[in-house]
N, CA, C and O atoms as a GROMACS GRO file, in nm:
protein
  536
    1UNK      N    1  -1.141   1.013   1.356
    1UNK     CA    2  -1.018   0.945   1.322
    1UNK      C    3  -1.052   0.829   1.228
    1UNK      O    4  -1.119   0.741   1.282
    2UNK      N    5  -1.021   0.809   1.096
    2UNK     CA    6  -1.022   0.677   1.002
    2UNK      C    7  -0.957   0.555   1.066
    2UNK      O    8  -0.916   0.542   1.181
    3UNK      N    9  -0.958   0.484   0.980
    3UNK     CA   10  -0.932   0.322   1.042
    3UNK      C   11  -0.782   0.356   1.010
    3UNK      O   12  -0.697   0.332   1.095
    4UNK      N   13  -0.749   0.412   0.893
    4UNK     CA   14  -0.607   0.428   0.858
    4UNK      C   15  -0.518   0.473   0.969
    4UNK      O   16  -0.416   0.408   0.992
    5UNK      N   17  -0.544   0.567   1.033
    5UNK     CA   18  -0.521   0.646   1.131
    5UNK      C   19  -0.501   0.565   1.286
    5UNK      O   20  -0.425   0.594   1.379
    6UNK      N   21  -0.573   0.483   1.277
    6UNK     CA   22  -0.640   0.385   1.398
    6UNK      C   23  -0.500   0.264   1.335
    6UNK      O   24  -0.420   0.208   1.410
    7UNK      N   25  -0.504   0.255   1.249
    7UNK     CA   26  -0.358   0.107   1.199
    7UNK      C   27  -0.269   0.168   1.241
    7UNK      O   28  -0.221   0.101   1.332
    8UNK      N   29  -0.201   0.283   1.226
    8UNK     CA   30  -0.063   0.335   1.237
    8UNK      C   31  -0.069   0.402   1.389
    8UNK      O   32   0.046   0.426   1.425
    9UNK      N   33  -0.134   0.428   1.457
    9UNK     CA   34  -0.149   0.434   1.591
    9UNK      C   35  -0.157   0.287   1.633
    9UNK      O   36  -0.192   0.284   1.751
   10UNK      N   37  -0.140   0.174   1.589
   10UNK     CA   38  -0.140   0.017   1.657
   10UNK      C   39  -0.295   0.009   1.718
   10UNK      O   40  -0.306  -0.079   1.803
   11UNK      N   41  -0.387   0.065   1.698
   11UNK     CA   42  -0.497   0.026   1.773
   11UNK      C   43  -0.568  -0.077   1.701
   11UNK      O   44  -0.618  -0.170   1.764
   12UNK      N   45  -0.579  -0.069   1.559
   12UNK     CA   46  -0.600  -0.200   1.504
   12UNK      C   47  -0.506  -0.288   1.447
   12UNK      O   48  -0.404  -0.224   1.420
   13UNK      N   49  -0.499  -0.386   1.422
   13UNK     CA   50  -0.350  -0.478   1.362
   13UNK      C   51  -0.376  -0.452   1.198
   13UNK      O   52  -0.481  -0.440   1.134
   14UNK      N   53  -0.280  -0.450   1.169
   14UNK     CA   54  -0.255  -0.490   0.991
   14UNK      C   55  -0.091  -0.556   0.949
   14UNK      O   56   0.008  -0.519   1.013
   15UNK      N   57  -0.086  -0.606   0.894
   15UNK     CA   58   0.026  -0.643   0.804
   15UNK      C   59   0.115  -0.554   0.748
   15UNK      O   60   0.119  -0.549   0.626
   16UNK      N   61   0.193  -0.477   0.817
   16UNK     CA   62   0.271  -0.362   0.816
   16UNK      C   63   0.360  -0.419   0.705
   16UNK      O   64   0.410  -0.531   0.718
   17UNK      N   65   0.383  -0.335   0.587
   17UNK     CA   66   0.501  -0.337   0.505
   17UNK      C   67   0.698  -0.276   0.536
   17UNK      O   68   0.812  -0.321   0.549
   18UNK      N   69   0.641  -0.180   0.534
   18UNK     CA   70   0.701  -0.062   0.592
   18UNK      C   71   0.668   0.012   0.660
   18UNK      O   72   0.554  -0.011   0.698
   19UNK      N   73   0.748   0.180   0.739
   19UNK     CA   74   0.725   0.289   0.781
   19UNK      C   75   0.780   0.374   0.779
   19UNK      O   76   0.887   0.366   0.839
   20UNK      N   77   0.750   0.490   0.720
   20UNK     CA   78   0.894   0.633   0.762
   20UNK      C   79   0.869   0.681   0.898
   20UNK      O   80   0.789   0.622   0.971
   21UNK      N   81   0.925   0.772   0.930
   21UNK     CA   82   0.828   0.905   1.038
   21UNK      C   83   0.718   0.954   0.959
   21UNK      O   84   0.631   1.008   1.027
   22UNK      N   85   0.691   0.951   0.803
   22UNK     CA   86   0.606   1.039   0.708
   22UNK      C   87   0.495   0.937   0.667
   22UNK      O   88   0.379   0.977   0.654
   23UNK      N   89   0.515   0.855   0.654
   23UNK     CA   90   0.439   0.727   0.563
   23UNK      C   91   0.441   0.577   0.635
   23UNK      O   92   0.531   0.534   0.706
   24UNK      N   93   0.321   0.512   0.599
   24UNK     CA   94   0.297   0.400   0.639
   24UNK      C   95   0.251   0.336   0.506
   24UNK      O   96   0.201   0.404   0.417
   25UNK      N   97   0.273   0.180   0.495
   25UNK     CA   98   0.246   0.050   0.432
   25UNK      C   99   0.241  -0.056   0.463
   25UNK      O  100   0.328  -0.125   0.517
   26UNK      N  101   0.113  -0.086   0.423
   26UNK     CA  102   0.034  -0.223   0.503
   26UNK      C  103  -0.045  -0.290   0.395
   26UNK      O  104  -0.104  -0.202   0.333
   27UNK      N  105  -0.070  -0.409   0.345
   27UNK     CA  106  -0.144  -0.500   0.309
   27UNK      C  107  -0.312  -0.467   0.290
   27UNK      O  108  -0.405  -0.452   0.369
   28UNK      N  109  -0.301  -0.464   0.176
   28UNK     CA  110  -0.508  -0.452   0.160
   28UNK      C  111  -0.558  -0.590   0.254
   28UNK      O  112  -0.506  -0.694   0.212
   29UNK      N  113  -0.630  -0.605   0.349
   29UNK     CA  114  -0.725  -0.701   0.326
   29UNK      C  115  -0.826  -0.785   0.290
   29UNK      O  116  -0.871  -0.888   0.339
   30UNK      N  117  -0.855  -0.707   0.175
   30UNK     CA  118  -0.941  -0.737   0.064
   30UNK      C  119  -0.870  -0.686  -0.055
   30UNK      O  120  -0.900  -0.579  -0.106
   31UNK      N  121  -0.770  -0.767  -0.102
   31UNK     CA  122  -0.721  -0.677  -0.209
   31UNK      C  123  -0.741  -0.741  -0.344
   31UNK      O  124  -0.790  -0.854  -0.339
   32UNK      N  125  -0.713  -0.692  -0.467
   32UNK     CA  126  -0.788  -0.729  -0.607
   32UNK      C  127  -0.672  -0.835  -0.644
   32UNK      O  128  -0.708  -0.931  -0.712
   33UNK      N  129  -0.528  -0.827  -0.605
   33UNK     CA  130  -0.463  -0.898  -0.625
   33UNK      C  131  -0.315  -0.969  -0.517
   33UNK      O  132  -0.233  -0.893  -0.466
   34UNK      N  133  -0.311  -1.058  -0.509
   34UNK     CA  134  -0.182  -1.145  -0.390
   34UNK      C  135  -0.110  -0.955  -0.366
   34UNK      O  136  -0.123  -0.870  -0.455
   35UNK      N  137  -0.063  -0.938  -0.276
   35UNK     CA  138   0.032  -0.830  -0.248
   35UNK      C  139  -0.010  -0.736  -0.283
   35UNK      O  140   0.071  -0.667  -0.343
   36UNK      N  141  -0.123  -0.689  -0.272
   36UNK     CA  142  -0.215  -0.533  -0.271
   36UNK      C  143  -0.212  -0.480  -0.192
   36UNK      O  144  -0.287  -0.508  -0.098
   37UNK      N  145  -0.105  -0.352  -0.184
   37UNK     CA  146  -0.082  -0.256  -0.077
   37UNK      C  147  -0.118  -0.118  -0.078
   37UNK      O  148  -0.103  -0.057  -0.184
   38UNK      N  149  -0.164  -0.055   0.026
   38UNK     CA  150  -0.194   0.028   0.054
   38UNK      C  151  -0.092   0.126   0.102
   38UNK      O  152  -0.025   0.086   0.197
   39UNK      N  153  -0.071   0.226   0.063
   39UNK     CA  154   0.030   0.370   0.087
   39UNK      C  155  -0.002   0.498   0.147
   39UNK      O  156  -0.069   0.588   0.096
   40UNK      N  157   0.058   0.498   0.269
   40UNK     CA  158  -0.044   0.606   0.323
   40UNK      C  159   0.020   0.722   0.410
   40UNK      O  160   0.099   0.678   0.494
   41UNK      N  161  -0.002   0.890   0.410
   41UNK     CA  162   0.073   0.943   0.464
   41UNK      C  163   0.039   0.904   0.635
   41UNK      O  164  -0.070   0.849   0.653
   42UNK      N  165   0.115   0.927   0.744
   42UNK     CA  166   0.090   0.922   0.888
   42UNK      C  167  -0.016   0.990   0.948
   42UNK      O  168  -0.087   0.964   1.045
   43UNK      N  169  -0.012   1.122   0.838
   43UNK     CA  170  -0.100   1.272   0.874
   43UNK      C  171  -0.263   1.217   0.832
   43UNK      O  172  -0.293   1.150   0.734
   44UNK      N  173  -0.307   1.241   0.885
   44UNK     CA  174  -0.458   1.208   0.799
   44UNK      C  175  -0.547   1.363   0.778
   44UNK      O  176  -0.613   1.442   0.846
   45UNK      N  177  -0.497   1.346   0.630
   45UNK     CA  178  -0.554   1.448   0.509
   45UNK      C  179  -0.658   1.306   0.382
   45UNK      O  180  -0.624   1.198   0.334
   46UNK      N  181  -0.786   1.391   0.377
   46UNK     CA  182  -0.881   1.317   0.360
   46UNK      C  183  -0.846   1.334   0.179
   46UNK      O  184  -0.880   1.241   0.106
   47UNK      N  185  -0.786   1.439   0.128
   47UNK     CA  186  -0.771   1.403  -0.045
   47UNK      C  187  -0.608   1.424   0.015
   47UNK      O  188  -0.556   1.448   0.123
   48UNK      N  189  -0.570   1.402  -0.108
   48UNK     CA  190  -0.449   1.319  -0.207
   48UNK      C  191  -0.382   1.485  -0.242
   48UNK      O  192  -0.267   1.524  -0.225
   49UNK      N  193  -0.465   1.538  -0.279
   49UNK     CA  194  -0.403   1.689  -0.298
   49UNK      C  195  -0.384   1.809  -0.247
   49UNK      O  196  -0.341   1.916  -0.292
   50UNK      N  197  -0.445   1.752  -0.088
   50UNK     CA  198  -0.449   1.842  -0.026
   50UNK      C  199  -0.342   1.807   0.088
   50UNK      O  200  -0.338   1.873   0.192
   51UNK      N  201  -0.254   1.697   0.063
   51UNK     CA  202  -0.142   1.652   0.143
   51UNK      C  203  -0.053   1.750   0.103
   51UNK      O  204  -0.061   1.796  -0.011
   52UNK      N  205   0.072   1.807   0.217
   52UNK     CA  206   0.148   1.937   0.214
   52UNK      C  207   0.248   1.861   0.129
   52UNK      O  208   0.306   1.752   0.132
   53UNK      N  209   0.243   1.977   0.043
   53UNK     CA  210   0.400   1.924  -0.078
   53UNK      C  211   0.516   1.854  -0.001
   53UNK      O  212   0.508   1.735  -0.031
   54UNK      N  213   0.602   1.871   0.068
   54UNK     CA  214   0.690   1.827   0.180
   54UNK      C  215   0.648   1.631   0.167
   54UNK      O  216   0.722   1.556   0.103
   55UNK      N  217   0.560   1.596   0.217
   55UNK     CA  218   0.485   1.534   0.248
   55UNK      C  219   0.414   1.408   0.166
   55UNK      O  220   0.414   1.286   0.173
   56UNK      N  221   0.340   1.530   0.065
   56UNK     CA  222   0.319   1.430  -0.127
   56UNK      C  223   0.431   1.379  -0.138
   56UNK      O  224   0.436   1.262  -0.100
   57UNK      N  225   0.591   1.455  -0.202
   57UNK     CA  226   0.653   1.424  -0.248
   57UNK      C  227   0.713   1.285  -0.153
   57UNK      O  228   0.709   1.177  -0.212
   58UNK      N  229   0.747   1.285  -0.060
   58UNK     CA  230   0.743   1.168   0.049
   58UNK      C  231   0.679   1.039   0.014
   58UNK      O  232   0.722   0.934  -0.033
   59UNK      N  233   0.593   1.070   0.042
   59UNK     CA  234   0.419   0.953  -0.038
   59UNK      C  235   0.499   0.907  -0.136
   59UNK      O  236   0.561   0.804  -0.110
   60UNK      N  237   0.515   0.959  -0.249
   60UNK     CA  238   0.554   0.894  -0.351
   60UNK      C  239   0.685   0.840  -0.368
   60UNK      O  240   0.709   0.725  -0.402
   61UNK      N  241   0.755   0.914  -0.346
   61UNK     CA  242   0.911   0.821  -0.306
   61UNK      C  243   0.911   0.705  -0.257
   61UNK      O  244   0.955   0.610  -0.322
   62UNK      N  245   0.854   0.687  -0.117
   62UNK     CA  246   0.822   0.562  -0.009
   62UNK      C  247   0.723   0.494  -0.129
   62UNK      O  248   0.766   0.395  -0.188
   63UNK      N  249   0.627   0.533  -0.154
   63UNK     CA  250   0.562   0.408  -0.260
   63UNK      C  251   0.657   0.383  -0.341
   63UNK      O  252   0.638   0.262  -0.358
   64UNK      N  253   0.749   0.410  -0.406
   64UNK     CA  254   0.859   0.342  -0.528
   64UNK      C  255   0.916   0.262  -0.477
   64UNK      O  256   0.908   0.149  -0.524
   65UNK      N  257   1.028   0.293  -0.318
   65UNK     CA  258   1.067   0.194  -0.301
   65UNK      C  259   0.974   0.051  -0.235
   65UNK      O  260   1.027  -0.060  -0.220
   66UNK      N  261   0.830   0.081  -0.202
   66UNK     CA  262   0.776  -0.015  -0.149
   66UNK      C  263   0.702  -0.142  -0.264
   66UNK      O  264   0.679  -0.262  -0.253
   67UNK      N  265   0.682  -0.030  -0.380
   67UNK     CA  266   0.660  -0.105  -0.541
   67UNK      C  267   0.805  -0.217  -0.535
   67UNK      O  268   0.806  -0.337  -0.510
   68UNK      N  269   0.901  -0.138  -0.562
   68UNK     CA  270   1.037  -0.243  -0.598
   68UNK      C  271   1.037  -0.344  -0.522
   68UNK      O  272   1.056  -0.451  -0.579
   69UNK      N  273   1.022  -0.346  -0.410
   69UNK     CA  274   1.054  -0.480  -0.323
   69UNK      C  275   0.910  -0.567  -0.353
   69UNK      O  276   0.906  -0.687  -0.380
   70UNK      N  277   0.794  -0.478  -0.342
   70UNK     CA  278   0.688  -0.535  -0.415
   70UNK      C  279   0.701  -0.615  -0.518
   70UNK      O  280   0.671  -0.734  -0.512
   71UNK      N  281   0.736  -0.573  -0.596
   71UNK     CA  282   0.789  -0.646  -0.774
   71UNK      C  283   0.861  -0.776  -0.730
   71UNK      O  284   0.855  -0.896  -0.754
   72UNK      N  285   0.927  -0.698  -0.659
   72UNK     CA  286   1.044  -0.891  -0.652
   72UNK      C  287   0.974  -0.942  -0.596
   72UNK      O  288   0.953  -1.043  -0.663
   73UNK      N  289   0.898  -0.948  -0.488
   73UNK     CA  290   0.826  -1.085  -0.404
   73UNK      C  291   0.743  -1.074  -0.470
   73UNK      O  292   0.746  -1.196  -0.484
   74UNK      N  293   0.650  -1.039  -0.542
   74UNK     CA  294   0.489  -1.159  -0.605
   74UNK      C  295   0.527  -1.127  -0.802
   74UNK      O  296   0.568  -1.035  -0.874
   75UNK      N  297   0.495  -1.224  -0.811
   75UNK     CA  298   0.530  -1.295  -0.978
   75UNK      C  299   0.398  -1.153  -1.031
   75UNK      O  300   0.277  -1.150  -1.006
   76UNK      N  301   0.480  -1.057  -1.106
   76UNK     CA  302   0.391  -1.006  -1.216
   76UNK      C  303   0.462  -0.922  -1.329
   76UNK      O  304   0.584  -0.922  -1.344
   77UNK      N  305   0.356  -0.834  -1.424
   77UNK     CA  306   0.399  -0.779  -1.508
   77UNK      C  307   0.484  -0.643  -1.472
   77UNK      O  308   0.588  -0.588  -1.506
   78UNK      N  309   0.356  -0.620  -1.366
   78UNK     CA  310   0.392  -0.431  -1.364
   78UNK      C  311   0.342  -0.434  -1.198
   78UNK      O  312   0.305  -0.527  -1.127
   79UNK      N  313   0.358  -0.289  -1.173
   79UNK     CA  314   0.290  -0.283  -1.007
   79UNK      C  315   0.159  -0.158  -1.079
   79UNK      O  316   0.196  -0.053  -1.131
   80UNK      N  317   0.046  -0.188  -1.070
   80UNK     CA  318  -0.042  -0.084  -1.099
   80UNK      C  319  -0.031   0.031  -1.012
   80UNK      O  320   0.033  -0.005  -0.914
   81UNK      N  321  -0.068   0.168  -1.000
   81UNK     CA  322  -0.105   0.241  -0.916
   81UNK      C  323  -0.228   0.300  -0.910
   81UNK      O  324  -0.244   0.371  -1.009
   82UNK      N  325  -0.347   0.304  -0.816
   82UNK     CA  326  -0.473   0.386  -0.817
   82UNK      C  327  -0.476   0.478  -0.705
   82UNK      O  328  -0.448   0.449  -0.589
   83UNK      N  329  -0.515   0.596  -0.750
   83UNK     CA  330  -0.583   0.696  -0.604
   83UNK      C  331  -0.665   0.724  -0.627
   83UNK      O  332  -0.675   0.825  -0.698
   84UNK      N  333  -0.790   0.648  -0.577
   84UNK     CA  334  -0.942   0.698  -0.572
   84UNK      C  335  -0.947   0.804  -0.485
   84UNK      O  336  -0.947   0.924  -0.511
   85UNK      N  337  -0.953   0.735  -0.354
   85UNK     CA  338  -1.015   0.829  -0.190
   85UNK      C  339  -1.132   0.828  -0.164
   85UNK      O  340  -1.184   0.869  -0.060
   86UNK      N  341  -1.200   0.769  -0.277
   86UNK     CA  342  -1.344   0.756  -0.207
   86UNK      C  343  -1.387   0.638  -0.089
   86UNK      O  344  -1.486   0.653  -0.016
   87UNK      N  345  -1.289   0.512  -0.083
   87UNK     CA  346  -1.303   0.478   0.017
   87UNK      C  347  -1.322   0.503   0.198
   87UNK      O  348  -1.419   0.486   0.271
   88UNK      N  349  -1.182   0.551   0.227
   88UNK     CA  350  -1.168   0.562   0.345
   88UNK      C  351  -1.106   0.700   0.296
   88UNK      O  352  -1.032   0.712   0.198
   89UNK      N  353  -1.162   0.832   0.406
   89UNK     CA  354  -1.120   0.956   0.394
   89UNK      C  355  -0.978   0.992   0.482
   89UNK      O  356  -0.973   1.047   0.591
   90UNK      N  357  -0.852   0.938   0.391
   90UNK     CA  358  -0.750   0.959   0.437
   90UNK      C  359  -0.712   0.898   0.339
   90UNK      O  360  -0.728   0.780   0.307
   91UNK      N  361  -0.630   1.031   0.260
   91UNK     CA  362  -0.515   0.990   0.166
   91UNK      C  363  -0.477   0.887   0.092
   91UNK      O  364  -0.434   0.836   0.195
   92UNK      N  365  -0.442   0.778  -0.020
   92UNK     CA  366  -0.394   0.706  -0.002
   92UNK      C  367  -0.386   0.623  -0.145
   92UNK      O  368  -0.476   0.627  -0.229
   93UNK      N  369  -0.227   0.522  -0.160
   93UNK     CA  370  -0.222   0.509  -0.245
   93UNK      C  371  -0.241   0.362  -0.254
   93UNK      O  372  -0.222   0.290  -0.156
   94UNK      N  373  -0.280   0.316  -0.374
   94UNK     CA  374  -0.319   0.186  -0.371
   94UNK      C  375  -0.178   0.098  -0.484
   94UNK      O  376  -0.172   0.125  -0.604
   95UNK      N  377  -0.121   0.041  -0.445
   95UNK     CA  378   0.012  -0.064  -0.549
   95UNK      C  379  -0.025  -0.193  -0.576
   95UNK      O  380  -0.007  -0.283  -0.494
   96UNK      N  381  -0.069  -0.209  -0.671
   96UNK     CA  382  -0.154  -0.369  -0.710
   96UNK      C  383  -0.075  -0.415  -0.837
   96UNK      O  384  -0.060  -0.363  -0.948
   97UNK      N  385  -0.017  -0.564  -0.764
   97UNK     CA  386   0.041  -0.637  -0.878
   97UNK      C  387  -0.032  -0.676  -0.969
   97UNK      O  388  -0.136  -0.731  -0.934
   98UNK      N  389  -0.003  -0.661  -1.120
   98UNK     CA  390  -0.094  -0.691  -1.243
   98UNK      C  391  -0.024  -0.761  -1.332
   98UNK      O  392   0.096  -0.735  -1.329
   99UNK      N  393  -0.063  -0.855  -1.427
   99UNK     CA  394  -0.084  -0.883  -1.540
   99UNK      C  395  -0.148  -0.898  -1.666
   99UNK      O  396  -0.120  -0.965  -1.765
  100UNK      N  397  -0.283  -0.783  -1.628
  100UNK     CA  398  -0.336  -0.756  -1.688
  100UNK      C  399  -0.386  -0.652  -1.650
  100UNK      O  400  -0.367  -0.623  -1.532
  101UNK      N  401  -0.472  -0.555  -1.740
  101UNK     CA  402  -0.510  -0.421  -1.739
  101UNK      C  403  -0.630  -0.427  -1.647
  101UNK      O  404  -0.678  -0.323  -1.601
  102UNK      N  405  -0.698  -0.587  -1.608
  102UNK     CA  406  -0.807  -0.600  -1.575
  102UNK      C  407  -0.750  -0.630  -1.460
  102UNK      O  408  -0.843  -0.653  -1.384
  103UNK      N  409  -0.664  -0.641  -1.412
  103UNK     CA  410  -0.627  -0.706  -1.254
  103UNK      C  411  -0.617  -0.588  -1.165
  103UNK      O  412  -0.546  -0.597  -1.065
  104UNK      N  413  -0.708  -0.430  -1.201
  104UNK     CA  414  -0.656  -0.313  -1.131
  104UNK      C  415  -0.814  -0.264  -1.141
  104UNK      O  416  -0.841  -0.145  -1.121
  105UNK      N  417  -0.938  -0.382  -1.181
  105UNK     CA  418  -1.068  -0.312  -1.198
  105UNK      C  419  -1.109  -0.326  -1.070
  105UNK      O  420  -1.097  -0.441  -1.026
  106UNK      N  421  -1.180  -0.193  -0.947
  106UNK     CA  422  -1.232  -0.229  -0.874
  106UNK      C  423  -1.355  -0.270  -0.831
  106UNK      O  424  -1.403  -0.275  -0.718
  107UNK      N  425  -1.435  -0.322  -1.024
  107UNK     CA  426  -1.528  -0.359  -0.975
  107UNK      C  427  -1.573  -0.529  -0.972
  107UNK      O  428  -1.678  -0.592  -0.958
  108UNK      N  429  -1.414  -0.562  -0.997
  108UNK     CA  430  -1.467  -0.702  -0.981
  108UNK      C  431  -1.471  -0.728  -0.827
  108UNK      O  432  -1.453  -0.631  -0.754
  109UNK      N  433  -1.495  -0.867  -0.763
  109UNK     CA  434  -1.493  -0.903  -0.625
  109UNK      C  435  -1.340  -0.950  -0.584
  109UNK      O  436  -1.271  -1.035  -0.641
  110UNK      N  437  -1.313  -0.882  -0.486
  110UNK     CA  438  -1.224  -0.847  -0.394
  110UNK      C  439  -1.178  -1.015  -0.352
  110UNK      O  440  -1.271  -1.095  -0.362
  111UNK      N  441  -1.036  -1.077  -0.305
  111UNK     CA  442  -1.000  -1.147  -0.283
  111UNK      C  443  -1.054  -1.172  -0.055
  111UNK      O  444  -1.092  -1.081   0.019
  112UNK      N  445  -1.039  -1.274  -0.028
  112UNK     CA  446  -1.066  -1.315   0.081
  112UNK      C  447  -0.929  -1.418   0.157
  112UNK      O  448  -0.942  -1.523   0.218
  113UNK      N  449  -0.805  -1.344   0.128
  113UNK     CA  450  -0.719  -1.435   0.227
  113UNK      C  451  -0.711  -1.426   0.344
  113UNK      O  452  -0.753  -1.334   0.415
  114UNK      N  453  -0.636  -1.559   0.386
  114UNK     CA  454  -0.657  -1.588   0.479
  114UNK      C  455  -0.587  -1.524   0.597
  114UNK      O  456  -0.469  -1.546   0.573
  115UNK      N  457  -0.595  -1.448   0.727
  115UNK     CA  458  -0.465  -1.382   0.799
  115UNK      C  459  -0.329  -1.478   0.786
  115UNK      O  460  -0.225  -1.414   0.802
  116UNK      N  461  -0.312  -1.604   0.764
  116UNK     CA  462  -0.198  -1.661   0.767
  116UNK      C  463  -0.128  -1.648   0.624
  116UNK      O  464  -0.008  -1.671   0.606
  117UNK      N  465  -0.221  -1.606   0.522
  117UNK     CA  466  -0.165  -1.605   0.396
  117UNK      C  467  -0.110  -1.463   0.358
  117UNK      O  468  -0.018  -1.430   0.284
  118UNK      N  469  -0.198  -1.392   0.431
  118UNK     CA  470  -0.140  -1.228   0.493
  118UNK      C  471  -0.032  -1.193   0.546
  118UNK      O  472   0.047  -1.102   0.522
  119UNK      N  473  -0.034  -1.255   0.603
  119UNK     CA  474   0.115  -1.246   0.719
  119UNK      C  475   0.231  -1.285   0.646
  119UNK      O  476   0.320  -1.201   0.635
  120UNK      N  477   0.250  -1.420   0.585
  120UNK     CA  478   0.348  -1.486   0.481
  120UNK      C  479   0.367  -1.396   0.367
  120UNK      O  480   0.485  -1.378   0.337
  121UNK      N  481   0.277  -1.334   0.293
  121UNK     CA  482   0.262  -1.244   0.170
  121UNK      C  483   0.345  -1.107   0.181
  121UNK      O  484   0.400  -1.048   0.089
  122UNK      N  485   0.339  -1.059   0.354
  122UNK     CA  486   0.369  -0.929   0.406
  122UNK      C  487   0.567  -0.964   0.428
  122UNK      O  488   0.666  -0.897   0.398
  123UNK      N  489   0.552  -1.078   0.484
  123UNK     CA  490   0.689  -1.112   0.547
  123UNK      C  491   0.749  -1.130   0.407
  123UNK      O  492   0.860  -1.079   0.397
  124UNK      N  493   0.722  -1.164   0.345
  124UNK     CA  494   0.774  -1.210   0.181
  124UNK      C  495   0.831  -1.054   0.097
  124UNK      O  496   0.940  -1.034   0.044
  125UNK      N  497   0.730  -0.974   0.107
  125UNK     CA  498   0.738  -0.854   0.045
  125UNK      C  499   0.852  -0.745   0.142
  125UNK      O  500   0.936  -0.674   0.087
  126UNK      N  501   0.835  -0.750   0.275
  126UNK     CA  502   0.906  -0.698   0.306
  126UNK      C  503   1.054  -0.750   0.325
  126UNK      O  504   1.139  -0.669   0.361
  127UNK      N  505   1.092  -0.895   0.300
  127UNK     CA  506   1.203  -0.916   0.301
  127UNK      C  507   1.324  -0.868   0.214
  127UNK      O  508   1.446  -0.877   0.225
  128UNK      N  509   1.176  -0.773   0.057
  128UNK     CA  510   1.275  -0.759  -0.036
  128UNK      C  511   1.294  -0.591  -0.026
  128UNK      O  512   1.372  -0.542  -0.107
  129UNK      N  513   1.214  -0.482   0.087
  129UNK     CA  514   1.241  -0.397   0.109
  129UNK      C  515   1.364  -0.305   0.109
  129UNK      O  516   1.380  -0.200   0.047
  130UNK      N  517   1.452  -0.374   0.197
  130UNK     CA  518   1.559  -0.306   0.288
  130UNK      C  519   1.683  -0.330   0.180
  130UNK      O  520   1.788  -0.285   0.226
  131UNK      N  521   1.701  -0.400   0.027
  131UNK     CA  522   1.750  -0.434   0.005
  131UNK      C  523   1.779  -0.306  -0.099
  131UNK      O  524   1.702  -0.211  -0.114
  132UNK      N  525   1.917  -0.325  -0.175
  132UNK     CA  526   1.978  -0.217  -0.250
  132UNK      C  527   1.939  -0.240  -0.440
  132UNK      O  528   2.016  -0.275  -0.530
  133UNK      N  529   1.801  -0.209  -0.449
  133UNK     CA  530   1.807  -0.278  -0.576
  133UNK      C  531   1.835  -0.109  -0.694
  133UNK      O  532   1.795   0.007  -0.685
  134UNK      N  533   1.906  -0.170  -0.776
  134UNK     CA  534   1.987  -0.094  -0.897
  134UNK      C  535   1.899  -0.057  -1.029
  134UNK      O  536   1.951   0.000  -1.125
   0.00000   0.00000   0.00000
């Protein structure tokens, strides 16, 4: 079982964004930029393409609306998107606020906030979730 797997079962804590029945979103804790979220199906499928069509298409919907509310709570240009998978073997999409092309490199060093700045960042982003944006 991945750690991913282990968050959405509540056995470890994270900074929950959102949830469908299909998809989960939660807060990088090391992320490259303020409001770096992670997108992830419930199912744990270790590639990205081997998630059941039903399912992909899901993934990506739930990441749009979790980008938009994203966008409104943290000040940027664009919302980047990456899918490596070489991290953790379970699916998953990465939404990183940018203002530059360089704010989406993963090889610079990773941010270190604080759980209280986590928590505020998460409550912030998800406030703009539920909302009807046009």
């Amino acid at each position: 079982m991945t750690i991913f797997s282990r968050i959405v079962k509540g056995e470890i804590p994270c900074h929950k964004i959102a949830e469908t029945d299909d998809c989960f979103a939660f807060l990088d804790i090391q992320p490259l930029a303020t409001g770096h979220i992670l997108v992830i199906p419930k199912l744990e499928v270790d590639y990205i393409f081997d998630v059941a069509d039903d399912i992909y298409a899901k993934l990506w919907q739930f990441a749009k609306r979790v980008s938009i509310a994203q966008q409104h709570a943290i000040a940027c240009k664009r919302i980047g998107i990456a899918v490596i998978g070489l991290e953790v073997p379970h699916a998953h999409i990465h939404l990183i606020p940018l203002n530059t092309v360089n704010d989406i490199n993963f090889s610079l060093p990773k941010m270190n906030p604080t759980p209280d700045e986590l928590s505020k960042t998460a409550e912030l982003i998800r406030s703009f979730f539920n909302m009807n944006w046009k």
